Coordinates of C-alpha atoms in Angstrom, one line a residue:
X1 CA -22.3 7.2 -56.6
X2 CA -21.7 4.8 -53.8
X3 CA -18.6 2.5 -53.6
X4 CA -18.9 -1.0 -54.8
X5 CA -17.7 -2.3 -51.5
X6 CA -16.7 -1.1 -48.0
X7 CA -13.2 -0.9 -46.5
X8 CA -12.6 -2.7 -43.3
X9 CA -11.4 0.5 -41.7
X10 CA -14.9 2.0 -42.2
X11 CA -16.8 -0.9 -40.5
X12 CA -18.6 0.3 -37.4
X13 CA -21.7 -0.3 -35.4
X14 CA -23.5 2.8 -36.4
X15 CA -26.5 2.1 -38.6
X16 CA -28.7 -1.0 -38.0
X17 CA -29.9 -0.9 -41.6
X18 CA -26.5 -0.6 -43.2
X19 CA -25.7 -3.6 -45.5
X20 CA -22.0 -4.1 -45.3
X21 CA -20.2 -5.4 -48.4
X22 CA -16.5 -6.2 -48.1
X23 CA -14.0 -7.7 -50.5
X24 CA -11.4 -9.7 -48.5
X25 CA -9.0 -12.5 -48.5
X26 CA -9.3 -15.1 -45.8
X27 CA -5.8 -15.2 -44.2
X28 CA -6.8 -17.5 -41.3
X29 CA -9.7 -19.9 -40.7
X30 CA -10.2 -22.2 -37.7
X31 CA -12.9 -24.0 -35.8
X32 CA -13.6 -23.0 -32.3
X33 CA -14.1 -25.9 -29.9
X34 CA -14.8 -23.5 -27.0
X35 CA -18.3 -23.1 -28.3
X36 CA -18.9 -26.7 -29.2
X37 CA -21.9 -28.4 -27.6
X38 CA -23.8 -31.6 -28.2
X39 CA -26.3 -30.1 -30.6
X40 CA -24.3 -27.8 -32.8
X41 CA -21.2 -27.8 -34.9
X42 CA -18.1 -25.9 -33.9
X43 CA -18.1 -22.2 -34.9
X44 CA -16.0 -21.1 -37.8
X45 CA -13.7 -18.2 -37.1
X46 CA -12.0 -16.1 -39.8
X47 CA -9.5 -13.3 -40.0
X48 CA -10.0 -11.4 -43.3
X49 CA -7.8 -8.8 -45.0
X50 CA -8.7 -6.1 -47.5
X51 CA -6.7 -4.3 -50.2
X52 CA -5.6 -1.6 -47.8
X53 CA -4.3 -4.0 -45.2
X54 CA -7.3 -3.7 -42.9
X55 CA -8.0 -6.8 -40.8
X56 CA -11.2 -7.9 -39.0
X57 CA -12.4 -11.1 -37.3
X58 CA -15.6 -12.7 -38.7
X59 CA -17.6 -15.5 -37.1
X60 CA -20.0 -18.1 -38.4
X61 CA -22.1 -19.2 -35.5
X62 CA -22.9 -22.9 -34.9
X63 CA -26.5 -22.7 -36.3
X64 CA -25.2 -21.2 -39.6
X65 CA -22.1 -23.4 -40.1
X66 CA -23.9 -25.8 -42.4
X67 CA -24.7 -22.9 -44.8
X68 CA -21.1 -21.8 -45.3
X69 CA -18.6 -24.5 -44.3
X70 CA -18.3 -25.7 -47.9
X71 CA -18.1 -22.2 -49.4
X72 CA -15.2 -20.6 -47.5
X73 CA -11.6 -21.7 -47.7
X74 CA -8.4 -20.1 -46.3
X75 CA -6.3 -18.0 -48.8
X76 CA -9.3 -17.3 -51.2
X77 CA -10.7 -13.9 -51.9
X78 CA -14.5 -13.4 -51.4
X79 CA -17.1 -10.7 -51.7
X80 CA -19.0 -10.9 -48.4
X81 CA -22.3 -9.1 -48.3
X82 CA -24.9 -8.5 -45.5
X83 CA -23.0 -9.2 -42.3
X84 CA -23.9 -8.0 -38.8
X85 CA -21.5 -6.0 -36.6
X86 CA -20.7 -6.3 -32.9
X87 CA -18.0 -5.2 -30.5
X88 CA -14.7 -7.1 -30.6
X89 CA -14.7 -8.5 -27.0
X90 CA -13.1 -11.9 -27.3
X91 CA -10.5 -13.2 -24.9
X92 CA -7.8 -13.1 -27.5
X93 CA -8.0 -10.6 -30.4
X94 CA -6.5 -11.6 -33.7
X95 CA -7.1 -8.0 -34.8
X96 CA -7.2 -4.7 -33.0
X97 CA -10.3 -3.6 -34.9
X98 CA -12.9 -2.2 -32.5
X99 CA -15.6 -4.4 -34.1
X100 CA -16.0 -7.9 -35.4
X101 CA -18.5 -9.2 -38.0
X102 CA -21.0 -12.1 -37.9
X103 CA -22.4 -14.1 -40.8
X104 CA -26.2 -14.2 -41.0
X105 CA -28.6 -16.6 -42.7
X106 CA -28.9 -13.9 -45.4
X107 CA -25.2 -13.3 -45.9
X108 CA -24.0 -13.8 -49.5
X109 CA -20.5 -15.3 -50.2
X110 CA -19.0 -14.9 -53.7
X111 CA -15.6 -16.2 -54.8
X112 CA -13.6 -13.6 -56.7
X113 CA -10.2 -13.3 -58.3
X114 CA -8.2 -10.4 -57.0
X115 CA -4.4 -10.4 -56.7
X116 CA -4.3 -6.9 -55.2
X117 CA -5.0 -8.2 -51.7
X118 CA -1.8 -9.6 -50.0
X119 CA -1.6 -13.3 -49.3
X120 CA -0.7 -13.1 -45.6
X121 CA -1.3 -9.5 -44.3
X122 CA 1.4 -9.6 -41.7
X123 CA 1.5 -6.9 -39.1
X124 CA 4.8 -7.4 -37.4
X125 CA 5.3 -6.0 -33.9
X126 CA 8.8 -4.9 -33.0
X127 CA 10.5 -7.0 -30.3
X128 CA 11.1 -3.8 -28.2
X129 CA 7.3 -3.2 -28.0
X130 CA 6.7 -6.8 -26.8
X131 CA 9.6 -6.7 -24.3
X132 CA 8.3 -3.3 -23.0
X133 CA 4.8 -4.8 -22.6
X134 CA 3.3 -1.7 -24.2
X135 CA 0.8 -3.8 -26.2
X136 CA -2.4 -5.1 -24.8
X137 CA -1.6 -8.8 -24.0
X138 CA -5.0 -9.8 -25.3
X139 CA -3.9 -8.8 -28.8
X140 CA -2.4 -11.6 -31.0
X141 CA 0.7 -10.4 -32.7
X142 CA 2.9 -11.3 -35.6
X143 CA 6.7 -11.7 -35.0
X144 CA 9.6 -12.3 -37.4
X145 CA 13.2 -13.3 -36.5
X146 CA 16.1 -15.6 -37.0
X147 CA 16.5 -18.6 -34.6
X148 CA 19.5 -18.1 -32.3
X149 CA 18.6 -20.7 -29.7
X150 CA 16.6 -23.9 -29.2
X151 CA 15.7 -25.9 -26.2
X152 CA 14.9 -29.6 -25.9
X153 CA 11.4 -31.0 -26.5
X154 CA 9.7 -31.0 -23.1
X155 CA 7.1 -33.6 -22.3
X156 CA 4.8 -33.6 -19.3
X157 CA 1.3 -34.5 -18.3
X158 CA -1.4 -32.0 -17.3
X159 CA -4.6 -33.5 -15.8
X160 CA -3.5 -36.8 -17.2
X161 CA -3.1 -35.5 -20.7
X162 CA 0.3 -35.5 -22.4
X163 CA 1.7 -32.1 -23.3
X164 CA 4.7 -31.1 -25.4
X165 CA 6.6 -27.9 -26.1
X166 CA 9.9 -26.5 -27.2
X167 CA 11.4 -23.1 -26.5
X168 CA 13.2 -21.2 -29.3
X169 CA 15.0 -17.9 -29.2
X170 CA 14.4 -15.3 -32.0
X171 CA 16.6 -12.3 -32.8
X172 CA 15.6 -9.4 -35.0
X173 CA 17.9 -7.1 -37.1
X174 CA 16.9 -4.0 -35.2
X175 CA 19.4 -3.7 -32.3
X176 CA 19.9 -7.4 -31.8
X177 CA 17.0 -7.8 -29.3
X178 CA 16.1 -11.4 -28.5
X179 CA 12.6 -12.8 -27.8
X180 CA 11.7 -16.2 -26.4
X181 CA 9.1 -18.1 -28.3
X182 CA 7.3 -21.2 -27.0
X183 CA 5.9 -23.6 -29.6
X184 CA 3.3 -26.1 -28.3
X185 CA 2.2 -29.5 -29.6
X186 CA 1.9 -29.6 -33.4
X187 CA 3.8 -26.4 -33.8
X188 CA 6.7 -27.8 -31.8
X189 CA 6.8 -31.0 -33.9
X190 CA 6.5 -29.1 -37.1
X191 CA 9.5 -26.9 -36.1
X192 CA 11.7 -29.9 -35.0
X193 CA 10.9 -31.9 -38.2
X194 CA 11.8 -29.0 -40.4
X195 CA 15.2 -28.7 -38.7
X196 CA 15.7 -32.5 -39.2
X197 CA 14.6 -32.5 -42.9
X198 CA 16.1 -29.1 -44.0
X199 CA 19.6 -28.5 -42.6
X200 CA 20.4 -24.8 -43.1
X201 CA 22.8 -22.2 -42.0
X202 CA 20.0 -20.2 -40.5
X203 CA 16.3 -20.5 -39.9
X204 CA 14.0 -17.5 -40.2
X205 CA 10.7 -17.9 -38.5
X206 CA 7.4 -16.0 -38.7
X207 CA 4.8 -16.8 -36.1
X208 CA 1.5 -15.1 -37.0
X209 CA -1.3 -14.6 -34.4
X210 CA 1.0 -15.3 -31.5
X211 CA 0.0 -14.5 -27.9
X212 CA 2.2 -12.6 -25.5
X213 CA 3.0 -14.2 -22.2
X214 CA 4.7 -12.9 -19.1
X215 CA 6.2 -15.8 -17.1
X216 CA 8.2 -15.1 -14.0
X217 CA 9.0 -11.6 -15.2
X218 CA 10.2 -12.7 -18.7
X219 CA 8.0 -11.6 -21.6
X220 CA 7.8 -13.8 -24.7
X221 CA 5.3 -15.2 -27.2
X222 CA 3.7 -18.6 -27.9
X223 CA 1.4 -20.1 -30.4
X224 CA -2.3 -20.3 -29.6
X225 CA -4.3 -23.6 -29.9
X226 CA -6.2 -22.6 -33.1
X227 CA -5.2 -19.2 -34.4
X228 CA -1.4 -19.2 -35.0
X229 CA 0.4 -19.9 -38.3
X230 CA 4.1 -20.9 -38.4
X231 CA 6.4 -20.2 -41.4
X232 CA 10.0 -21.5 -41.4
X233 CA 12.3 -20.4 -44.2
X234 CA 9.2 -20.1 -46.4
X235 CA 9.4 -18.6 -49.9
X236 CA 7.5 -15.5 -49.0
X237 CA 8.6 -11.9 -49.5
X238 CA 8.9 -11.0 -45.8
X239 CA 11.2 -13.9 -45.0
X240 CA 13.3 -13.5 -48.2
X241 CA 13.7 -9.8 -47.4
X242 CA 14.8 -10.6 -43.8
X243 CA 17.3 -13.2 -45.1
X244 CA 18.8 -10.6 -47.4
X245 CA 19.3 -8.2 -44.5
X246 CA 21.0 -11.0 -42.6
X247 CA 23.4 -11.6 -45.4
X248 CA 24.3 -7.9 -45.5
X249 CA 24.9 -7.8 -41.8
X250 CA 27.7 -9.4 -39.7
X251 CA 26.0 -12.8 -39.9
X252 CA 27.3 -13.6 -43.5
X253 CA 28.7 -16.9 -42.5
X254 CA 25.5 -18.2 -40.9
X255 CA 24.1 -18.2 -37.4
X256 CA 25.0 -21.0 -35.0
X257 CA 22.1 -21.2 -32.5
X258 CA 22.8 -22.2 -29.0
X259 CA 21.2 -24.8 -26.8
X260 CA 18.8 -23.2 -24.4
X261 CA 18.3 -24.4 -20.8
X262 CA 15.2 -26.3 -20.1
X263 CA 14.1 -24.0 -17.3
X264 CA 12.5 -20.6 -17.7
X265 CA 15.1 -18.6 -15.8
X266 CA 17.6 -16.5 -17.7
X267 CA 21.2 -15.9 -16.9
X268 CA 22.1 -12.4 -15.6
X269 CA 23.8 -11.6 -19.0
X270 CA 20.7 -12.7 -20.9
X271 CA 18.4 -10.8 -18.5
X272 CA 20.3 -7.5 -18.5
X273 CA 22.5 -7.4 -21.5
X274 CA 20.5 -9.2 -24.2
X275 CA 16.8 -9.1 -23.5
X276 CA 16.1 -6.3 -21.1
X277 CA 14.8 -2.9 -22.3
X278 CA 16.7 -0.1 -20.5
X279 CA 15.1 3.0 -19.1
X280 CA 16.6 5.6 -16.8
X281 CA 14.8 6.3 -13.6
X282 CA 13.5 9.5 -15.0
X283 CA 12.0 7.6 -17.9
X284 CA 10.6 4.9 -15.6
X285 CA 8.6 7.6 -13.8
X286 CA 7.0 8.7 -17.1
X287 CA 5.5 5.3 -17.9
X288 CA 1.7 5.3 -18.2
X289 CA 0.9 1.6 -18.2
X290 CA 2.2 -1.6 -16.5
X291 CA 5.6 -2.4 -17.9
X292 CA 8.9 -4.3 -17.3
X293 CA 12.3 -2.7 -17.8
X294 CA 15.9 -2.9 -16.7
X295 CA 17.7 0.0 -15.1
X296 CA 20.8 0.9 -13.2
X297 CA 21.2 2.9 -10.0
X298 CA 22.8 3.3 -6.6
X299 CA 20.9 2.7 -3.4
X300 CA 21.2 5.8 -1.3
X301 CA 18.8 5.1 1.6
X302 CA 16.7 2.4 3.2
X303 CA 13.2 3.9 3.8
X304 CA 12.9 2.8 7.4
X305 CA 9.4 4.2 7.9
X306 CA 8.2 1.1 6.0
X307 CA 8.5 -2.4 7.5
X308 CA 11.5 -4.3 6.1
X309 CA 9.6 -7.7 6.3
X310 CA 6.0 -8.9 6.3
X311 CA 3.9 -11.9 7.4
X312 CA 3.3 -14.2 4.5
X313 CA 0.5 -16.8 4.0
X314 CA 1.9 -20.3 3.6
X315 CA -0.8 -21.3 1.3
X316 CA -1.3 -18.4 -1.1
X317 CA 1.7 -16.1 -0.4
X318 CA -0.5 -13.1 0.3
X319 CA 0.3 -10.8 3.3
X320 CA -1.4 -11.6 6.5
X321 CA -3.0 -9.2 8.9
X322 CA -2.9 -9.5 12.7
X323 CA -6.4 -10.2 14.0
X324 CA -6.3 -10.6 17.8
X325 CA -3.9 -13.5 18.4
X326 CA -4.3 -14.9 14.9
X327 CA -3.2 -13.9 11.4
X328 CA -5.9 -13.5 8.8
X329 CA -5.5 -14.1 5.0
X330 CA -8.0 -12.1 3.0
X331 CA -7.6 -14.4 -0.1
X332 CA -7.9 -17.7 1.8
X333 CA -10.6 -16.2 4.1
X334 CA -8.8 -18.2 6.9
X335 CA -7.1 -17.4 10.2
X336 CA -3.7 -18.9 10.9
X337 CA -1.6 -19.3 14.0
X338 CA 1.7 -19.2 12.2
X339 CA 3.2 -17.3 9.2
X340 CA 6.3 -17.1 7.0
X341 CA 8.5 -14.1 7.3
X342 CA 9.4 -12.5 3.9
X343 CA 11.5 -9.5 3.0
X344 CA 9.9 -6.3 1.7
X345 CA 12.5 -3.6 1.7
X346 CA 11.9 -0.1 0.4
X347 CA 15.1 1.2 -1.3
X348 CA 15.7 4.8 -2.4
X349 CA 17.6 4.4 -5.7
X350 CA 19.3 7.2 -7.7
X351 CA 20.9 7.5 -11.1
X352 CA 22.2 10.5 -13.1
X353 CA 18.7 11.5 -14.1
X354 CA 16.4 11.1 -11.1
X355 CA 15.6 9.0 -8.0
X356 CA 12.7 6.7 -7.0
X357 CA 11.5 4.2 -4.4
X358 CA 12.0 0.5 -5.4
X359 CA 10.5 -2.4 -3.4
X360 CA 12.7 -5.4 -3.0
X361 CA 11.0 -8.7 -2.2
X362 CA 12.1 -11.9 -0.6
X363 CA 14.0 -13.9 -3.2
X364 CA 16.3 -11.3 -4.4
X365 CA 16.8 -9.8 -1.0
X366 CA 17.8 -13.2 0.5
X367 CA 20.2 -13.8 -2.4
X368 CA 22.1 -10.6 -1.7
X369 CA 22.0 -10.6 2.1
X370 CA 22.8 -14.4 2.3
X371 CA 20.3 -14.8 5.1
X372 CA 16.6 -15.7 5.2
X373 CA 14.1 -13.1 6.5
X374 CA 12.9 -15.2 9.4
X375 CA 16.5 -15.9 10.5
X376 CA 17.4 -12.2 10.4
X377 CA 14.2 -11.3 12.2
X378 CA 14.8 -13.9 14.9
X379 CA 18.4 -12.7 15.4
X380 CA 17.3 -9.0 15.5
X381 CA 14.6 -9.7 18.1
X382 CA 17.1 -11.7 20.2
X383 CA 19.4 -8.7 20.2
X384 CA 16.6 -6.4 21.4
X385 CA 16.3 -4.6 18.1
X386 CA 14.0 -1.6 17.8
X387 CA 10.8 -2.7 15.9
X388 CA 10.7 0.8 14.3
X389 CA 14.1 0.4 12.7
X390 CA 15.7 -2.2 10.5
X391 CA 18.6 -4.6 11.2
X392 CA 22.0 -3.2 10.4
X393 CA 22.6 -6.0 7.9
X394 CA 20.1 -4.3 5.5
X395 CA 22.3 -1.2 5.4
X396 CA 24.7 -3.3 3.2
X397 CA 22.5 -2.2 0.3
X398 CA 23.4 1.4 0.8
X399 CA 25.9 3.1 -1.5
X400 CA 26.0 0.0 -3.7
X401 CA 25.4 0.1 -7.4
X402 CA 23.0 -2.5 -8.9
X403 CA 21.3 -3.5 -12.1
X404 CA 17.5 -3.8 -11.5
X405 CA 14.9 -5.6 -13.5
X406 CA 11.8 -3.7 -12.4
X407 CA 8.0 -4.0 -12.9
X408 CA 6.3 -0.6 -13.0
X409 CA 2.7 -1.0 -11.9
X410 CA 0.3 1.9 -12.4
X411 CA -2.2 2.3 -9.6
X412 CA -3.9 5.6 -10.0
X413 CA -2.8 8.1 -12.7
X414 CA -4.6 10.9 -10.7
X415 CA -2.4 10.2 -7.6
X416 CA 0.7 12.3 -6.8
X417 CA 2.7 9.1 -7.1
X418 CA 0.7 7.0 -9.6
X419 CA 3.1 4.0 -9.8
X420 CA 4.7 1.3 -7.7
X421 CA 8.2 0.1 -8.8
X422 CA 9.1 -3.4 -7.6
X423 CA 12.3 -5.3 -8.3
X424 CA 12.0 -8.7 -9.9
X425 CA 15.7 -9.4 -10.3
X426 CA 18.9 -7.9 -8.9
X427 CA 22.4 -8.0 -10.3
X428 CA 25.4 -6.9 -8.3
X429 CA 28.2 -8.5 -10.3
X430 CA 30.7 -5.8 -11.2
X431 CA 31.6 -7.2 -14.7
X432 CA 28.0 -7.3 -15.8
X433 CA 27.3 -3.8 -14.4
X434 CA 30.4 -2.5 -16.3
X435 CA 29.2 -4.2 -19.6
X436 CA 25.7 -2.7 -19.1
X437 CA 27.2 0.8 -18.6
X438 CA 29.3 0.4 -21.7
X439 CA 26.4 -0.9 -23.8
X440 CA 24.2 2.0 -22.9
X441 CA 27.0 4.5 -22.6
X442 CA 26.1 5.4 -19.1
X443 CA 28.6 7.7 -17.4
X444 CA 28.6 8.5 -13.7
X445 CA 28.3 12.3 -13.8
X446 CA 30.1 14.1 -11.0
X447 CA 27.5 15.5 -8.5
X448 CA 29.5 18.7 -8.1
X449 CA 29.4 19.4 -11.8
X450 CA 25.6 18.6 -11.9
X451 CA 25.0 21.1 -9.2
X452 CA 27.5 23.8 -10.0
X453 CA 24.8 26.4 -10.7
X454 CA 23.1 25.6 -7.3
X455 CA 26.4 25.7 -5.4
X456 CA 27.4 29.0 -6.9
X457 CA 24.6 30.6 -4.8
X458 CA 26.7 30.0 -1.7
X459 CA 29.7 32.0 -0.5
X460 CA 33.3 30.7 -0.1
X461 CA 32.9 30.7 3.7
X462 CA 30.0 28.2 3.5
X463 CA 31.7 25.2 1.9
X464 CA 30.7 22.9 4.8
X465 CA 27.0 23.8 4.2
X466 CA 27.4 23.4 0.4
X467 CA 28.5 19.8 0.8
X468 CA 26.0 19.0 3.5
X469 CA 23.1 20.3 1.4
X470 CA 24.3 18.6 -1.7
X471 CA 24.6 15.1 -0.3
X472 CA 21.7 15.1 2.2
X473 CA 19.0 16.6 0.1
X474 CA 20.0 15.4 -3.4
X475 CA 19.6 11.8 -2.3
X476 CA 16.9 12.1 0.3
X477 CA 14.3 14.4 -1.3
X478 CA 16.0 14.3 -4.7
X479 CA 13.1 14.6 -7.1
X480 CA 10.7 16.3 -4.7
X481 CA 12.5 19.5 -3.7
X482 CA 13.2 23.0 -4.9
X483 CA 15.5 25.6 -3.6
X484 CA 14.8 29.2 -2.8
X485 CA 17.1 32.0 -1.7
X486 CA 16.4 35.2 0.3
X487 CA 17.8 37.3 -2.5
X488 CA 14.5 36.7 -4.3
X489 CA 15.8 34.2 -6.9
X490 CA 14.1 30.8 -7.2
X491 CA 16.6 28.2 -8.2
X492 CA 15.2 24.9 -9.5
X493 CA 17.0 21.8 -8.4
X494 CA 19.0 20.3 -11.4
X495 CA 17.2 17.1 -10.7
X496 CA 13.7 18.5 -11.0
X497 CA 11.4 19.0 -14.0
X498 CA 11.5 22.5 -15.3
X499 CA 9.6 25.0 -13.3
X500 CA 9.5 23.2 -9.9
X501 CA 10.5 26.0 -7.5
X502 CA 9.1 27.4 -4.3
X503 CA 9.7 30.7 -2.6
X504 CA 7.5 30.8 0.6
X505 CA 8.7 28.4 3.3
X506 CA 8.2 28.6 7.1
X507 CA 10.8 28.7 9.8
X508 CA 10.2 25.1 10.9
X509 CA 11.5 23.9 7.5
X510 CA 14.7 25.9 8.0
X511 CA 15.2 24.3 11.5
X512 CA 14.8 20.8 9.8
X513 CA 17.7 21.8 7.5
X514 CA 19.8 22.7 10.6
X515 CA 19.2 19.4 12.3
X516 CA 20.0 17.4 9.1
X517 CA 23.1 19.4 8.6
X518 CA 24.4 18.3 12.0
X519 CA 24.5 14.7 10.6
X520 CA 26.9 15.8 7.8
X521 CA 28.9 18.3 9.8
X522 CA 30.6 15.8 12.1
X523 CA 27.9 16.2 14.8
X524 CA 28.8 19.9 15.1
X525 CA 27.3 21.7 18.1
X526 CA 24.2 23.8 17.8
X527 CA 26.2 27.0 18.3
X528 CA 28.4 26.0 15.3
X529 CA 25.3 25.4 13.2
X530 CA 23.8 28.7 14.4
X531 CA 27.0 30.4 13.3
X532 CA 26.9 28.8 9.9
X533 CA 23.3 29.8 9.6
X534 CA 24.2 33.3 10.6
X535 CA 26.8 33.4 7.8
X536 CA 24.1 32.4 5.4
X537 CA 21.9 35.2 6.7
X538 CA 24.6 37.7 6.2
X539 CA 25.0 36.6 2.6
X540 CA 21.3 36.5 2.0
X541 CA 21.5 32.9 0.9
X542 CA 19.3 30.9 3.3
X543 CA 18.5 27.6 1.7
X544 CA 14.9 26.5 2.2
X545 CA 13.4 23.2 1.3
X546 CA 9.8 22.3 0.3
X547 CA 8.1 19.1 -0.7
X548 CA 6.0 19.6 -3.9
X549 CA 4.7 16.2 -4.8
X550 CA 6.0 12.9 -3.3
X551 CA 3.7 11.7 -0.5
X552 CA 6.4 9.6 1.0
X553 CA 8.9 12.4 1.2
X554 CA 6.2 14.7 2.7
X555 CA 5.6 12.1 5.4
X556 CA 9.3 12.1 6.2
X557 CA 9.5 15.8 6.4
X558 CA 6.5 16.1 8.6
X559 CA 7.9 13.4 11.0
X560 CA 11.2 15.3 11.4
X561 CA 9.4 18.6 12.0
X562 CA 7.1 17.0 14.6
X563 CA 10.1 15.5 16.4
X564 CA 11.9 18.8 16.5
X565 CA 8.9 20.7 17.7
X566 CA 8.6 18.2 20.6

């Protein structure tokens, strides 16, 4: 016996002759002006919900609107029969169903009474997922939170048309994360009027079918023009349950929300202590899609094989390429005779879990260095600076601890290094760094303790080499090295994933080790280094280094080997 109707979860594009029959509640209905033309009415868009919580978008095309516009209303339950199925490929998706459904001329609509289907069908997305940008930004999401901040109503004109918006701040009860929410036009006026007409200790808000927006590195949500629904202290179970949780928390005496600034930038405290989602460097490197996080680390090196500045197009801010005596912009398809110098500094950053290369761009670099890139470049050239090196001012980043807001951009998951990590904001204020470490219980683990097993491979007479190896290679090749000893035992670096060891190295690599040791042995003579090396031979503990993955580190190693061979 076949079912009386189909579940939304079973809807697919399989059989052309399948007659779909679904029993659903219309939880959202709107007219789409995007498809409006002179000859047809606006399309009708629906989001419908079934008894198991499945949601799917349905569309009444313009040519069929007259057949159904008086027979379908929001909140009602209907039996819909004989709809066609197509891929869900709209710009914004109010549901994540793979398919959407279209009304046909033959579609039957029957009003039914059924209280088993929820009224609203919320599908709340945790703030942490939005702040992590792990959701497809084309999906419309539902958010729930208490208002902790409100900005002023902003009025401006766009293409001669007046526009209005207000920014509010929402906080959830799961870890106290905060999310900025922008309400446009009627939604802004509705919110402000509610505050005026209904004074309250707290305001709990649900914004259904909100779109995610990344503006200047800050992720938030806003209403759409047609889809979104706004609930403020409404008598619905989801808000009532949230209010009960608020009363049982530390907010028993009500929440006083603050006045938000009218510009989009956040304070350092807001950015790093309230809104940012923390990941260690090791966890950053495991990310599989474009994301934004905050992290903490110490700059141990400036990767000087990369240029510390670049030529920037004045019009579009894209990098320029030298073409004869001119500079070519690929985006503008134009040659220019002048350019703007911008910072692009590659930093090697380490924390207690791993290390990685971070790219620091112009704004944050200028803020820390207190000098513009073109000024530093002009000064450096005037002093006869080596074009293959960087100015000594940039070394002020080294051995400094910072908080970083970073964007992890995935380029090619098949590549050895599939990501690029760029810095969108930098914090070097000691009190904020200390608060961040306290919040996330980050302790600076002593390097000697971290590497006690590795160091135990050496003899007492080789203390100088122990220290040299530890500080040079832990911070330079850090996550790209393994250690092998002549006694036949492969010892993985404590900073490597399990199993990353190498036992067959050539003599040129050992010579590179000797050269680099000289830098950390007070510029000891070659004879002294040879003697140290001899001690290591006698103890059968020659340390050998091998690159196993990082293309940048491999390039460094090859460069040093080439220089030494010459």
